PDB file of C-alpha atoms and ligand atoms in Angstrom:
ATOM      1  CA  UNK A  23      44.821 -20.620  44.553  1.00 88.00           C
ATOM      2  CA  UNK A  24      43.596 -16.847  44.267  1.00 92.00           C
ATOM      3  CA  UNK A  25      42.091 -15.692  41.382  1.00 95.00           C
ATOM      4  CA  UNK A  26      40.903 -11.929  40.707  1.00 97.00           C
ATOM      5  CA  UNK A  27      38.037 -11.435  38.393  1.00 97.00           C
ATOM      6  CA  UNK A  28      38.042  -7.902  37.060  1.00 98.00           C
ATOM      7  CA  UNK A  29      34.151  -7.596  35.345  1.00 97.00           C
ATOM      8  CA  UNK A  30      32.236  -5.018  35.900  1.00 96.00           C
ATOM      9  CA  UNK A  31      28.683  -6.947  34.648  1.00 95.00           C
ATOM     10  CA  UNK A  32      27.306  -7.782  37.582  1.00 96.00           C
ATOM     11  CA  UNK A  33      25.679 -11.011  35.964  1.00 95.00           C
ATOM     12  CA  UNK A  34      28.785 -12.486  34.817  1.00 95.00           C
ATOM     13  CA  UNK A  35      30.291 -11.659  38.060  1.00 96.00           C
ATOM     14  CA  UNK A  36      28.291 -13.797  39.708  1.00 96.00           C
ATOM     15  CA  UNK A  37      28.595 -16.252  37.313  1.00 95.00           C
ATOM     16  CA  UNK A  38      32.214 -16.248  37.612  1.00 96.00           C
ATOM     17  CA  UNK A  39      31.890 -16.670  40.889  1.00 95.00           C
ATOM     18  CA  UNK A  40      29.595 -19.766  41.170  1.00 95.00           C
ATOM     19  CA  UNK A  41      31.998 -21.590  38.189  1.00 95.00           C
ATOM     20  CA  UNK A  42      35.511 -20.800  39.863  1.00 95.00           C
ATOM     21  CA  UNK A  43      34.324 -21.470  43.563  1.00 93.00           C
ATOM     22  CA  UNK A  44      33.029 -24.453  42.789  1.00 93.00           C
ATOM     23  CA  UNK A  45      36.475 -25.593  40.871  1.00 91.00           C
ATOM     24  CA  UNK A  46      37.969 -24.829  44.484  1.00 90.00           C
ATOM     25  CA  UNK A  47      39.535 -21.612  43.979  1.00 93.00           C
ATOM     26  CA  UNK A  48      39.305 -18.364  45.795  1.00 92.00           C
ATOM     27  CA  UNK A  49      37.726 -15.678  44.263  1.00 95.00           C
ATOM     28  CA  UNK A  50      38.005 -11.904  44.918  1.00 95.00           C
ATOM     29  CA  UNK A  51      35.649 -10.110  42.343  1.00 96.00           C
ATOM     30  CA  UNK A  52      36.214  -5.939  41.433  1.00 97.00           C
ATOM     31  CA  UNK A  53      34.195  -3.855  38.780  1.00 97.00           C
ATOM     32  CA  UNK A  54      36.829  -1.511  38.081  1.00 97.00           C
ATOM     33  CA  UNK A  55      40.444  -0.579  37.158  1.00 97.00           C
ATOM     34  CA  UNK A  56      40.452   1.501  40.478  1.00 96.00           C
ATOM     35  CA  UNK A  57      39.552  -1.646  42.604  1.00 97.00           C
ATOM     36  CA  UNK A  58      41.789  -4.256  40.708  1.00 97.00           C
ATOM     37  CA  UNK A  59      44.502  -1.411  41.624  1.00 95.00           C
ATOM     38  CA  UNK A  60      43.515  -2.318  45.445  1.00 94.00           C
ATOM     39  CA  UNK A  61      43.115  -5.922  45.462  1.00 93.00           C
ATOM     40  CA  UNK A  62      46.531  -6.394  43.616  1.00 93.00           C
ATOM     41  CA  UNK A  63      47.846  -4.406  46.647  1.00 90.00           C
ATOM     42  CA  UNK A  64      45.875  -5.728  48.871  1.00 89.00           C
ATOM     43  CA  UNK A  65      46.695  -9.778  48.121  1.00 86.00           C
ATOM     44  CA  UNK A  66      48.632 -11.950  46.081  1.00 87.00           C
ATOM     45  CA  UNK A  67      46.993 -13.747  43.511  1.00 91.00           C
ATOM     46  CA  UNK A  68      47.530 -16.626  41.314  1.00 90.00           C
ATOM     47  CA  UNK A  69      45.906 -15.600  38.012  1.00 94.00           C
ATOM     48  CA  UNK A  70      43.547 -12.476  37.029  1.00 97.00           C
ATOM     49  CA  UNK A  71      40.468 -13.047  34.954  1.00 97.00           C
ATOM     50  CA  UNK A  72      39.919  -9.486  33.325  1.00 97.00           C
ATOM     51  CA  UNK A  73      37.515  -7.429  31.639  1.00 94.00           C
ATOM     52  CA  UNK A  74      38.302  -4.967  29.260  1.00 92.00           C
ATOM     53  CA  UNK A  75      35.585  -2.840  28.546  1.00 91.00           C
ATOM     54  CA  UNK A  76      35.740  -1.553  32.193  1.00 95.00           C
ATOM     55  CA  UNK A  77      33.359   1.625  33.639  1.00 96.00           C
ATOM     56  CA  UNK A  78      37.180   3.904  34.641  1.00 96.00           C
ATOM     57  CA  UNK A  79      38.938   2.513  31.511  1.00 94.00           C
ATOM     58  CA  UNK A  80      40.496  -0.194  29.386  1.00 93.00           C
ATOM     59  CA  UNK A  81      41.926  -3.470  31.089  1.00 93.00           C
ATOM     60  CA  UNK A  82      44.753  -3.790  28.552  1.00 92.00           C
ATOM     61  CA  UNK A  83      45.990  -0.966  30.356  1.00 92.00           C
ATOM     62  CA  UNK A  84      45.963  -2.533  33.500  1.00 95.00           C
ATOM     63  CA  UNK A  85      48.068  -5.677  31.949  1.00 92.00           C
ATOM     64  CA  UNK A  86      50.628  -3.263  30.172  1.00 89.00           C
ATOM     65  CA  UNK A  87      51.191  -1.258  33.696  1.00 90.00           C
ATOM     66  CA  UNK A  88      51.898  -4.857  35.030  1.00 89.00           C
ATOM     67  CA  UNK A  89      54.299  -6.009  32.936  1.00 83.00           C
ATOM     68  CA  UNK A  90      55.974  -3.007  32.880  1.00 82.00           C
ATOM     69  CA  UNK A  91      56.635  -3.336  36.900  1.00 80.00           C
ATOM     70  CA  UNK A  92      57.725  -6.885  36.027  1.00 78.00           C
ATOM     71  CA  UNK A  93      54.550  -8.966  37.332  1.00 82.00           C
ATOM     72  CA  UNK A  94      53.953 -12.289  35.559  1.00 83.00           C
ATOM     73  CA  UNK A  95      50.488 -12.450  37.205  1.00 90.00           C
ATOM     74  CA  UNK A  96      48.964 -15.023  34.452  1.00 92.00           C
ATOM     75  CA  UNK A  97      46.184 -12.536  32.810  1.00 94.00           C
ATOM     76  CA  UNK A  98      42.942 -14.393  30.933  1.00 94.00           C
ATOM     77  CA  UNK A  99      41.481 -11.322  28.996  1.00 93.00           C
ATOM     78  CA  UNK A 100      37.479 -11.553  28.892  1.00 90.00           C
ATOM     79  CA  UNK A 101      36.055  -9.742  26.045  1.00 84.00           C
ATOM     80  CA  UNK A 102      33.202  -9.073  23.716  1.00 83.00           C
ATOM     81  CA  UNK A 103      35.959  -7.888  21.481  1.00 75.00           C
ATOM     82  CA  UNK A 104      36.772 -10.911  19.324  1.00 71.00           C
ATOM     83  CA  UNK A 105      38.412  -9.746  16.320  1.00 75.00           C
ATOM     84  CA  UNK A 106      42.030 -10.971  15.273  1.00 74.00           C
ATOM     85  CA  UNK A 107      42.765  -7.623  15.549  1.00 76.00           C
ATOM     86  CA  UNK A 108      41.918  -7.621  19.306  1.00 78.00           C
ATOM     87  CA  UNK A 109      43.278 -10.813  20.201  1.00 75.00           C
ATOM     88  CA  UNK A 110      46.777  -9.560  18.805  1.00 76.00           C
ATOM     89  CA  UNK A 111      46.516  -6.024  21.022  1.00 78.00           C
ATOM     90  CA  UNK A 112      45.193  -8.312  23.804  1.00 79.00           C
ATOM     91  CA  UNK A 113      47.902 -11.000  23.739  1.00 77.00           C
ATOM     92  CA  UNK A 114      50.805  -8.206  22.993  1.00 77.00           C
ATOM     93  CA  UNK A 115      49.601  -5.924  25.592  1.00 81.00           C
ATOM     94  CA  UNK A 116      51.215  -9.463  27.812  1.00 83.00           C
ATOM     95  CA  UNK A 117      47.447 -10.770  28.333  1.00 88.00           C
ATOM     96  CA  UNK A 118      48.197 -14.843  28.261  1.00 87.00           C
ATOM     97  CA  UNK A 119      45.402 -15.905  27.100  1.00 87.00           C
ATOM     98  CA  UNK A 120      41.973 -14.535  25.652  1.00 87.00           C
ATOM     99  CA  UNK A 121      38.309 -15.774  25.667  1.00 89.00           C
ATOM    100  CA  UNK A 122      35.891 -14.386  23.554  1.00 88.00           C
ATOM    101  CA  UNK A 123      32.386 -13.716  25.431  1.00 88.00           C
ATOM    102  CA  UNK A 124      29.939 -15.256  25.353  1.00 89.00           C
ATOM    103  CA  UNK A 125      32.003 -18.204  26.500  1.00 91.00           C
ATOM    104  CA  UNK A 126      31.515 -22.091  27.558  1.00 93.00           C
ATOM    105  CA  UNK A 127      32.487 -22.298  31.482  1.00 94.00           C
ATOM    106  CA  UNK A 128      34.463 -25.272  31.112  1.00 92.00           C
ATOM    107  CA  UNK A 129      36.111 -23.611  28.075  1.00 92.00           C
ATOM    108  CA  UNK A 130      37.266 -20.974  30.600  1.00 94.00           C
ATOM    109  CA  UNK A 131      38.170 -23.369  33.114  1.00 94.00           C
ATOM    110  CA  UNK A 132      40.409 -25.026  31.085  1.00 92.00           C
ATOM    111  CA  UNK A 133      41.991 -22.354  30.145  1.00 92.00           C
ATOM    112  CA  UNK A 134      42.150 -20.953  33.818  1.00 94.00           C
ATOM    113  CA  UNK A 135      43.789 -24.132  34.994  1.00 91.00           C
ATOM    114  CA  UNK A 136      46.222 -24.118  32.371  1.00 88.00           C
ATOM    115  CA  UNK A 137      47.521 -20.570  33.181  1.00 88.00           C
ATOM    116  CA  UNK A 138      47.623 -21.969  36.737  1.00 88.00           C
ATOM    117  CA  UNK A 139      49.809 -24.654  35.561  1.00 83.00           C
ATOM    118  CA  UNK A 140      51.999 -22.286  33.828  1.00 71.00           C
ATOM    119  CA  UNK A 141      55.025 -21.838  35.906  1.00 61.00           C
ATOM    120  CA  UNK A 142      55.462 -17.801  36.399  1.00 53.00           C
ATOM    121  CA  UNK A 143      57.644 -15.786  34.141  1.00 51.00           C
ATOM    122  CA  UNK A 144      61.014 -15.309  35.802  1.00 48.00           C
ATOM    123  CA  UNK A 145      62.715 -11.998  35.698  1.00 48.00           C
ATOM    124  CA  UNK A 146      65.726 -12.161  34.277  1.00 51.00           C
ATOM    125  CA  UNK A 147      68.914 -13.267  36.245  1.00 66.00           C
ATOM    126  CA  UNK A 148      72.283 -12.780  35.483  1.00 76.00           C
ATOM    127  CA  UNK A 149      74.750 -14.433  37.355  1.00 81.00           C
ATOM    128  CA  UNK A 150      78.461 -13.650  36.874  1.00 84.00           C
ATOM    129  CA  UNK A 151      81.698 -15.349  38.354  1.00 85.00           C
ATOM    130  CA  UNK A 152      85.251 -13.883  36.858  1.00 83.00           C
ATOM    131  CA  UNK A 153      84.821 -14.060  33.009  1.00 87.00           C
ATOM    132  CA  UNK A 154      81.313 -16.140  33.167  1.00 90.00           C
ATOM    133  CA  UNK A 155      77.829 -14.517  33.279  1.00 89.00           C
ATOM    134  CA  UNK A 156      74.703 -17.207  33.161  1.00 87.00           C
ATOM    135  CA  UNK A 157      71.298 -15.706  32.200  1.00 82.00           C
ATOM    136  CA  UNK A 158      69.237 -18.643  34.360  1.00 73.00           C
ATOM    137  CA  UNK A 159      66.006 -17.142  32.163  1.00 69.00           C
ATOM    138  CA  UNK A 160      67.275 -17.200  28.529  1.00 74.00           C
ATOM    139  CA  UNK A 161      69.350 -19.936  29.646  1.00 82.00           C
ATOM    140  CA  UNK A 162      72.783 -18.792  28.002  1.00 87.00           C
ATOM    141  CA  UNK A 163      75.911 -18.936  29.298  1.00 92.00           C
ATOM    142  CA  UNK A 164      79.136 -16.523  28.143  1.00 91.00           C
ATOM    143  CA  UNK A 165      82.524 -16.446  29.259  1.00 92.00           C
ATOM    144  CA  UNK A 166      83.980 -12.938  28.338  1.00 89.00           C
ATOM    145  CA  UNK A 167      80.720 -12.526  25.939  1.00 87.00           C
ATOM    146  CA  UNK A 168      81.751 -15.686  24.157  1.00 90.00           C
ATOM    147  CA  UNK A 169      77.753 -18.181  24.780  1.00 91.00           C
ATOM    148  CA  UNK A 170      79.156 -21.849  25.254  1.00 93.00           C
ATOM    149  CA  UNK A 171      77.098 -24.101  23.200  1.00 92.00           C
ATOM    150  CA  UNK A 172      75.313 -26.390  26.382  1.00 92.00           C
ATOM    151  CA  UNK A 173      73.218 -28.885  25.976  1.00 89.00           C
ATOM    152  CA  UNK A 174      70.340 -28.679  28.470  1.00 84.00           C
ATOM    153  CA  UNK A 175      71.117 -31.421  30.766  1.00 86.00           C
ATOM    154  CA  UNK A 176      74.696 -29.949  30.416  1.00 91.00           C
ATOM    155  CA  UNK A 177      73.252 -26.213  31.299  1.00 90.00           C
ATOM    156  CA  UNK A 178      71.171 -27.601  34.430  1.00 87.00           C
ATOM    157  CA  UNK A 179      74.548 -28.948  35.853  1.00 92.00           C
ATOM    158  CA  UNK A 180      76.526 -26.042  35.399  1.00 94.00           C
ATOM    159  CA  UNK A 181      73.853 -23.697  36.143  1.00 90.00           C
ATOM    160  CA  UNK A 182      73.603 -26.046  39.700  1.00 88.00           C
ATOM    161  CA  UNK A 183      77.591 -25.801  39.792  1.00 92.00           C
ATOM    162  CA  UNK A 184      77.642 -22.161  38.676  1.00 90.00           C
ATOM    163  CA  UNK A 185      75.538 -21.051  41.709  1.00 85.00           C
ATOM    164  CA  UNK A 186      77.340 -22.904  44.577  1.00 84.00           C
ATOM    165  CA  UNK A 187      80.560 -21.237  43.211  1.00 86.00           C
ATOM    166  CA  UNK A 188      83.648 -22.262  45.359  1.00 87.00           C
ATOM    167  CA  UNK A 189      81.373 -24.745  47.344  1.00 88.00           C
ATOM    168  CA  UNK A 190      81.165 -28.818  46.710  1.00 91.00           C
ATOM    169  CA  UNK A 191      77.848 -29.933  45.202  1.00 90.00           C
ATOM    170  CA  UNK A 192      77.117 -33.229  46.716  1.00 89.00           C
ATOM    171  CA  UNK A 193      76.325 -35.744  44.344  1.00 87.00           C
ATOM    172  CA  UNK A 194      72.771 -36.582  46.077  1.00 83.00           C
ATOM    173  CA  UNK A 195      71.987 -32.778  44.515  1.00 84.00           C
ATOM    174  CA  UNK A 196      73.076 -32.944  41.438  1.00 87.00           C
ATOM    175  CA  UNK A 197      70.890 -36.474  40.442  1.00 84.00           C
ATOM    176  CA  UNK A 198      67.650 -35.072  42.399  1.00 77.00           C
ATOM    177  CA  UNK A 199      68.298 -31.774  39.828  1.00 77.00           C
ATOM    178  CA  UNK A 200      68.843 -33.462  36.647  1.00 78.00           C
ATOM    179  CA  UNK A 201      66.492 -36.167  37.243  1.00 73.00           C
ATOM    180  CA  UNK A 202      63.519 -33.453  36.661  1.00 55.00           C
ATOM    181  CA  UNK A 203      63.893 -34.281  33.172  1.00 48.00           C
ATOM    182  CA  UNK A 204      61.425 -37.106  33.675  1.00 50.00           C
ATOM    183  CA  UNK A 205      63.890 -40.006  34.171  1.00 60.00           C
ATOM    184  CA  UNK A 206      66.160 -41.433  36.768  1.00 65.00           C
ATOM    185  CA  UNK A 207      69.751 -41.142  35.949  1.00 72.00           C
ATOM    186  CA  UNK A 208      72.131 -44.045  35.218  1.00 70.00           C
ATOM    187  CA  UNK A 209      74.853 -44.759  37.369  1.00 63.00           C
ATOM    188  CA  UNK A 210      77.622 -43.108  35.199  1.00 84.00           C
ATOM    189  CA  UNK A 211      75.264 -40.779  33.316  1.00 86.00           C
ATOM    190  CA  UNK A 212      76.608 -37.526  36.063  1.00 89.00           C
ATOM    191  CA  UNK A 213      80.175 -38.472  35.065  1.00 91.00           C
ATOM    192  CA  UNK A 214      79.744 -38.544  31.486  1.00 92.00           C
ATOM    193  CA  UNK A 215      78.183 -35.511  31.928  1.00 93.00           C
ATOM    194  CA  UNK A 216      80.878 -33.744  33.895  1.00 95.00           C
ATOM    195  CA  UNK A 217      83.210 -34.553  31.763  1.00 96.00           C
ATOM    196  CA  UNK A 218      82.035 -33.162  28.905  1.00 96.00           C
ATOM    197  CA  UNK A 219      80.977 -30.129  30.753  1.00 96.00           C
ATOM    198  CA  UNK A 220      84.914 -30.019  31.996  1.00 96.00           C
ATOM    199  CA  UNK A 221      86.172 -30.380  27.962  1.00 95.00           C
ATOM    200  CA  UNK A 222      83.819 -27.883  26.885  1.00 95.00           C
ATOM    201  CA  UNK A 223      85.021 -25.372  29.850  1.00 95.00           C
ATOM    202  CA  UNK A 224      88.305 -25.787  29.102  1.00 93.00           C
ATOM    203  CA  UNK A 225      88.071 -24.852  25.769  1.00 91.00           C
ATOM    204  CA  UNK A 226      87.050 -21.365  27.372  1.00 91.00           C
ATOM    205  CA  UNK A 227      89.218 -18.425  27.763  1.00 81.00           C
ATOM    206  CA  UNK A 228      87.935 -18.853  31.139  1.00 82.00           C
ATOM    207  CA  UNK A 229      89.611 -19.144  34.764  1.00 86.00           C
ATOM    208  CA  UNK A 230      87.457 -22.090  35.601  1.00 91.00           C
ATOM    209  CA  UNK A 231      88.035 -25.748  36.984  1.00 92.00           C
ATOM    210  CA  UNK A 232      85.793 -28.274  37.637  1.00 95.00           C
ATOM    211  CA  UNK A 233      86.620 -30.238  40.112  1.00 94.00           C
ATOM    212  CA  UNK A 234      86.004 -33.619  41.426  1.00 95.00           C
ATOM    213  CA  UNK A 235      85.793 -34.176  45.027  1.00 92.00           C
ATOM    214  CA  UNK A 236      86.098 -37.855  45.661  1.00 91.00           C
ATOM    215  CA  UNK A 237      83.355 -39.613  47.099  1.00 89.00           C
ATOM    216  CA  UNK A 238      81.432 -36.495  47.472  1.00 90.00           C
ATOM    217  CA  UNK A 239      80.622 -34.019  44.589  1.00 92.00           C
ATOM    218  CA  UNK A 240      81.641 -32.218  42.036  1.00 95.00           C
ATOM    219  CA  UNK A 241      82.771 -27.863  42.218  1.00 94.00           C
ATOM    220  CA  UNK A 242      83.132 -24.855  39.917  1.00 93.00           C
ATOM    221  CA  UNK A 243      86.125 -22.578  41.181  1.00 91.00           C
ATOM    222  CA  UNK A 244      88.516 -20.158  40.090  1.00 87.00           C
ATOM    223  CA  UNK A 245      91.587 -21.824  38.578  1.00 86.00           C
ATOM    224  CA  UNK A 246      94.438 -21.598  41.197  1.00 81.00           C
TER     225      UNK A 246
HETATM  226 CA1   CA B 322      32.627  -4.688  30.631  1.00 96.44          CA
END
């Protein structure tokens, strides 16, 4: 894991330092706008601890220029600004999290690991197949504009289905992706499952089969 500290107090930088090398991360540490500009270029990193009084200006610009280009680099703002008032700029300028200085270290570490943790933001996808469109972030699906109401063991499949369009889905796949909801899946659970997938589908306006292939999987294709 890389982490970029943006601080331009030298003490704190090496503060930083000592607390996040020691929790076994990399650190690379800039003091300005200017150089977190070249290290973002320069490497990819896995979270940015950042500043905001900086010497060449304010990091909250640095987090709005980043969301704007569509980075979900987890941001911790570091501040001696602690008003609500801040927090709320902070956090809607697309910060993640905010710590108000002076801090504990473990306080910060637990917060650093828990950005970590935080799977990144995916940009939105839209995947479309005759009159059906899936957005895999917002997790809707529409045929002809029309959302199907999914539950979301019942999106997961059809998502899986959706993006192996015209191709068999072996069943092997399909029970290693739905068992990510924490459990192992009964025996008939998939079929119960498909089939109320297949009622809800064909209550659609939509050109759209499901299809069992015996003994193998299931497929999503175009009906004939
Ligand atoms: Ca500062």
């Amino acid at each position: 894991m890389r982490i970029l500290l943006v601080e331009d107090s030298a003490r704190l930088r090496e503060l930083l330092r000592e607390l996040v090398t020691e929790a076994g991360y990399h650190l690379d540490d800039v003091t300005s706008l200017d150089e977190a500009h070249a290290a973002l270029r320069a490497a990819s990193h896995d979270a940015m601890i950042l500043d905001l009084g900086l010497p060449d200006g304010d990091g909250l610009a640095l987090v709005r220029e980043l969301r704007r280009n569509g980075s979900a680099l987890p941001v911790l703002v570091l501040t001696a600004r602690g008003s609500v008032e801040d927090r709320v700029a902070g956090l809607n300028a697309g910060a993640d999290d905010y710590l108000t200085k002076p801090f504990h270290n473990d306080e910060l570490l637990a917060r650093l690991r828990a950005l970590l943790r935080r799977p990144a933001a995916v940009q939105a996808e839209i995947l479309t197949s005759g009159a059906f469109a899936l957005d895999s972030v917002q997790r809707i699906v529409t045929c002809s504009g029309v959302p199907l109401t999914l539950t979301p063991r019942e999106h997961e499949l059809f998502e899986l289905l959706f993006r192996q369009w015209g191709q068999v889905v072996v069943f092997e796949r399909i029970e290693n992706t739905l068992s990510e909801f924490g459990h192992g899946l009964e025996k008939n659970t998939i079929e119960v499952l498909v089939s109320r997938l297949r009622k809800k589908l064909a209550q659609t306006r939509g050109d759209i089969d499901l299809i069992t292939v015996r003994g193998i999987g299931y497929m999503l294709k175009q009906t004939p």
